[in-house]
Amino acid sequence: MYVCLCKGITDKDIKEAVRAQGVGSLRELKQLMPLGSQCGTCTKVAQKIIDDTIIDDTMFKDVG
Amino acid sequence: MKGNSAILSALNEVLTTELTSINQFFLHARMYKNWGLSALNDKCYKKSIKDMKQADVLIERILFLEGLPNLQRLGALSIGEETQEMLGCDAKFQTAQISQMKPIIALCEQEKDFVTRQILVDILEYEEEHLDWLETQDYQIANMGIEKYLQAQL
Ligand code: FES
Ligand SMILES: [Fe+2]
């Protein structure tokens, strides 16, 4: 789904940035894409997606 | 007629939800239309127009109770990228609105504002019906598969 409607950025774009580019925070994400640069409504959800993706990946590692 | 302040702020919250709903369903409708899915376009377009009428009733009620309807505030839209995701976003939206409205209806009952209560019950009834329709779509997709489902929406 679209997380940032102002800039057309999806949850998949964010997850991809975390996995492929090692993004770990909203600040780092904003350096890669214009998320949150207009109305700012999306930043909370974006933050949650970053956190959830990191947690998901760490859990996968633990399982091996 | 001076309204109860808790009811007035609750009415404004429902208004924000309706204003958000207008946009979410309108955008989804036109995305479906763009993909040639006319049945889904029609359904979502009508939902959006209905939301506008519901917003109108809320605005008039807030003014009647001597409050100020807040047309500035808008909630976050949840817009999917493809049909199934869009239906899922809408179902989540409807579920959230239904649980938002129930305690407000109880508040109206408690404060004996039966007219506002009736307005909200009418809105709730329509929103529940739409959620039921969304659940039916989900069921159909699970049963006939997404491809056949989409074909039926042309
Ligand atoms: S939704 Fe992201 S800046 Fe507006
Ligand atoms: Fe509505």
Coordinates of C-alpha atoms and ligand atoms in Angstrom, one line a residue:
Chain A
M1 CA 0.0 0.0 0.0
Y2 CA 0.9 3.6 -0.3
V3 CA 2.5 5.0 2.8
C4 CA 3.4 8.4 1.6
L5 CA 0.7 9.5 -0.8
C6 CA 2.2 12.9 -1.4
K7 CA 5.3 11.3 -3.0
G8 CA 3.9 7.9 -4.1
I9 CA 6.1 5.8 -1.8
T10 CA 4.9 2.3 -0.8
D11 CA 5.5 0.0 2.1
K12 CA 7.5 -2.2 -0.3
D13 CA 9.8 0.7 -1.2
I14 CA 10.5 1.2 2.5
K15 CA 11.1 -2.5 3.3
E16 CA 13.4 -2.6 0.3
A17 CA 15.4 0.3 1.6
V18 CA 15.8 -1.4 5.0
R19 CA 16.8 -4.7 3.5
A20 CA 18.9 -3.7 0.5
Q21 CA 20.3 -0.4 1.7
G22 CA 20.5 -1.0 5.4
V23 CA 18.2 1.9 6.4
G24 CA 17.7 1.8 10.2
S25 CA 16.0 5.1 10.9
L26 CA 13.5 7.6 9.5
R27 CA 16.4 10.1 9.0
E28 CA 18.3 7.6 6.9
L29 CA 15.2 6.7 4.9
K30 CA 14.6 10.4 4.2
Q31 CA 18.1 10.7 2.7
L32 CA 17.1 8.1 0.1
M33 CA 13.6 9.2 -0.8
P34 CA 11.4 12.3 -0.3
L35 CA 9.1 10.5 2.1
G36 CA 7.4 12.9 4.5
S37 CA 8.7 16.0 2.7
Q38 CA 5.2 17.4 2.0
C39 CA 2.4 17.0 4.6
G40 CA 4.3 14.7 7.0
T41 CA 1.3 12.6 7.7
C42 CA 3.2 9.4 6.8
T43 CA 6.2 9.6 9.1
K44 CA 4.6 7.6 12.0
V45 CA 3.6 4.7 9.7
A46 CA 6.9 4.8 7.9
Q47 CA 8.8 4.6 11.2
K48 CA 6.7 1.6 12.2
I49 CA 7.4 -0.2 9.0
I50 CA 11.2 0.4 9.4
D51 CA 11.0 -1.0 13.0
D52 CA 8.8 -4.0 12.0
T53 CA 11.1 -4.9 9.0
I54 CA 14.2 -4.8 11.2
I55 CA 12.5 -7.0 13.9
D56 CA 11.3 -9.4 11.2
D57 CA 14.7 -9.8 9.7
T58 CA 16.4 -10.3 13.1
M59 CA 13.9 -13.0 13.9
F60 CA 14.6 -14.8 10.7
K61 CA 18.3 -14.7 11.5
D62 CA 17.7 -16.3 14.9
V63 CA 15.8 -19.1 13.4
G64 CA 18.7 -19.6 11.0
Chain B
M1 CA -29.5 24.8 21.0
K2 CA -26.3 24.4 23.0
G3 CA -24.9 20.9 22.7
N4 CA -22.9 18.9 25.2
S5 CA -19.2 19.5 24.6
A6 CA -18.1 15.9 24.8
I7 CA -20.7 15.0 22.1
L8 CA -19.6 18.0 20.0
S9 CA -16.0 16.9 20.0
A10 CA -17.0 13.3 19.3
L11 CA -19.1 14.4 16.4
N12 CA -16.1 16.2 15.0
E13 CA -14.1 13.0 15.2
V14 CA -16.7 11.2 13.2
L15 CA -16.7 14.0 10.8
T16 CA -13.0 13.7 10.3
T17 CA -13.5 10.0 9.6
E18 CA -16.1 10.7 7.0
L19 CA -14.0 13.4 5.3
T20 CA -11.1 10.9 5.1
S21 CA -13.5 8.2 3.9
I22 CA -14.7 10.4 1.0
N23 CA -11.2 10.7 -0.3
Q24 CA -10.1 7.1 0.2
F25 CA -13.1 5.7 -1.6
F26 CA -13.0 8.3 -4.3
L27 CA -9.4 7.5 -5.1
H28 CA -10.0 3.7 -5.0
A29 CA -13.0 4.1 -7.2
R30 CA -11.1 6.0 -9.9
M31 CA -8.1 3.5 -9.7
Y32 CA -10.6 0.7 -10.4
K33 CA -12.1 2.7 -13.2
N34 CA -8.6 3.3 -14.7
W35 CA -8.1 -0.5 -14.7
G36 CA -11.5 -1.1 -16.3
L37 CA -13.1 -2.6 -13.2
S38 CA -16.4 -0.8 -13.5
A39 CA -18.3 -2.8 -10.9
L40 CA -15.8 -1.9 -8.2
N41 CA -15.6 1.7 -9.5
D42 CA -19.4 2.1 -9.2
K43 CA -19.5 0.6 -5.7
C44 CA -16.7 2.8 -4.4
Y45 CA -17.9 5.9 -6.1
K46 CA -21.3 5.5 -4.5
K47 CA -19.7 4.9 -1.1
S48 CA -17.7 8.1 -1.5
I49 CA -20.8 10.2 -2.4
K50 CA -22.6 8.6 0.5
D51 CA -19.8 9.6 2.9
M52 CA -20.2 13.2 1.6
K53 CA -23.9 13.1 2.5
Q54 CA -23.1 11.7 5.9
A55 CA -20.5 14.4 6.4
D56 CA -23.2 17.0 5.5
V57 CA -25.6 15.6 8.1
L58 CA -22.8 15.7 10.7
I59 CA -21.8 19.3 9.8
E60 CA -25.4 20.5 10.1
R61 CA -25.9 18.7 13.4
I62 CA -22.7 20.3 14.8
L63 CA -23.8 23.7 13.7
F64 CA -27.3 23.1 15.2
L65 CA -25.6 22.2 18.5
E66 CA -23.7 25.5 18.3
G67 CA -20.3 23.9 17.6
L68 CA -17.8 24.5 14.8
P69 CA -17.5 21.6 12.4
N70 CA -13.8 20.9 11.7
L71 CA -13.3 20.7 8.0
Q72 CA -9.6 21.3 8.3
R73 CA -8.6 18.0 9.9
L74 CA -8.2 14.9 7.7
G75 CA -7.0 11.4 8.8
A76 CA -4.4 9.3 7.0
L77 CA -5.7 7.6 3.9
S78 CA -4.9 3.9 3.4
I79 CA -4.6 3.3 -0.4
G80 CA -3.7 -0.1 -1.8
E81 CA -1.7 -0.8 -4.9
E82 CA -3.9 -3.6 -6.3
T83 CA -7.5 -4.7 -6.0
Q84 CA -7.1 -7.2 -3.1
E85 CA -4.9 -4.8 -1.1
M86 CA -7.4 -2.0 -1.8
L87 CA -10.3 -4.1 -0.5
G88 CA -8.2 -5.0 2.6
C89 CA -7.4 -1.3 3.2
D90 CA -11.1 -0.4 3.0
A91 CA -12.1 -3.3 5.3
K92 CA -9.5 -2.0 7.9
F93 CA -10.9 1.5 7.5
Q94 CA -14.5 0.3 8.0
T95 CA -13.6 -1.7 11.0
A96 CA -11.9 1.2 12.6
Q97 CA -14.8 3.5 12.0
I98 CA -17.3 1.1 13.4
S99 CA -15.3 0.7 16.6
Q100 CA -14.9 4.5 16.8
M101 CA -18.6 5.1 16.5
K102 CA -20.0 2.6 19.1
P103 CA -18.8 4.4 22.3
I104 CA -19.9 7.7 20.8
I105 CA -23.4 6.3 20.3
A106 CA -23.4 5.1 23.9
L107 CA -22.3 8.6 25.0
C108 CA -25.3 10.1 23.2
E109 CA -27.6 7.6 24.9
Q110 CA -26.1 8.5 28.3
E111 CA -26.5 12.2 27.7
K112 CA -30.0 11.6 26.3
D113 CA -29.2 13.3 23.0
F114 CA -31.4 10.9 21.0
V115 CA -31.4 12.9 17.8
T116 CA -27.6 12.8 17.5
R117 CA -27.8 9.1 18.5
Q118 CA -30.2 8.4 15.6
I119 CA -28.0 10.2 13.1
L120 CA -25.0 8.1 14.2
V121 CA -27.0 4.9 14.2
D122 CA -28.0 5.5 10.6
I123 CA -24.4 6.1 9.6
L124 CA -23.2 3.0 11.6
E125 CA -25.8 0.9 9.8
Y126 CA -24.5 1.9 6.4
E127 CA -20.9 1.4 7.4
E128 CA -21.6 -2.1 8.7
E129 CA -23.3 -3.0 5.5
H130 CA -20.3 -1.8 3.5
L131 CA -18.0 -3.9 5.7
D132 CA -20.2 -6.8 5.1
W133 CA -20.0 -6.2 1.3
L134 CA -16.2 -6.1 1.6
E135 CA -16.2 -9.4 3.5
T136 CA -18.3 -10.9 0.7
Q137 CA -15.7 -9.8 -1.9
D138 CA -13.0 -11.5 0.2
Y139 CA -15.0 -14.7 0.3
Q140 CA -15.6 -14.6 -3.4
I141 CA -11.9 -14.1 -4.1
A142 CA -11.0 -17.0 -1.8
N143 CA -13.5 -19.2 -3.6
M144 CA -13.2 -18.3 -7.3
G145 CA -9.7 -17.0 -7.3
I146 CA -8.6 -13.4 -8.0
E147 CA -8.5 -13.8 -11.8
K148 CA -12.1 -14.9 -12.2
Y149 CA -13.2 -12.3 -9.6
L150 CA -11.6 -9.5 -11.5
Q151 CA -13.2 -10.7 -14.7
A152 CA -16.6 -10.4 -13.1
Q153 CA -15.9 -6.8 -12.2
L154 CA -15.3 -5.6 -15.8
Ligands
FES1 S1 2.0 11.5 2.9 FE1 4.1 11.6 3.0 S2 4.5 13.8 2.9 FE2 2.4 13.6 2.7
FE2 FE -19.2 7.0 5.8

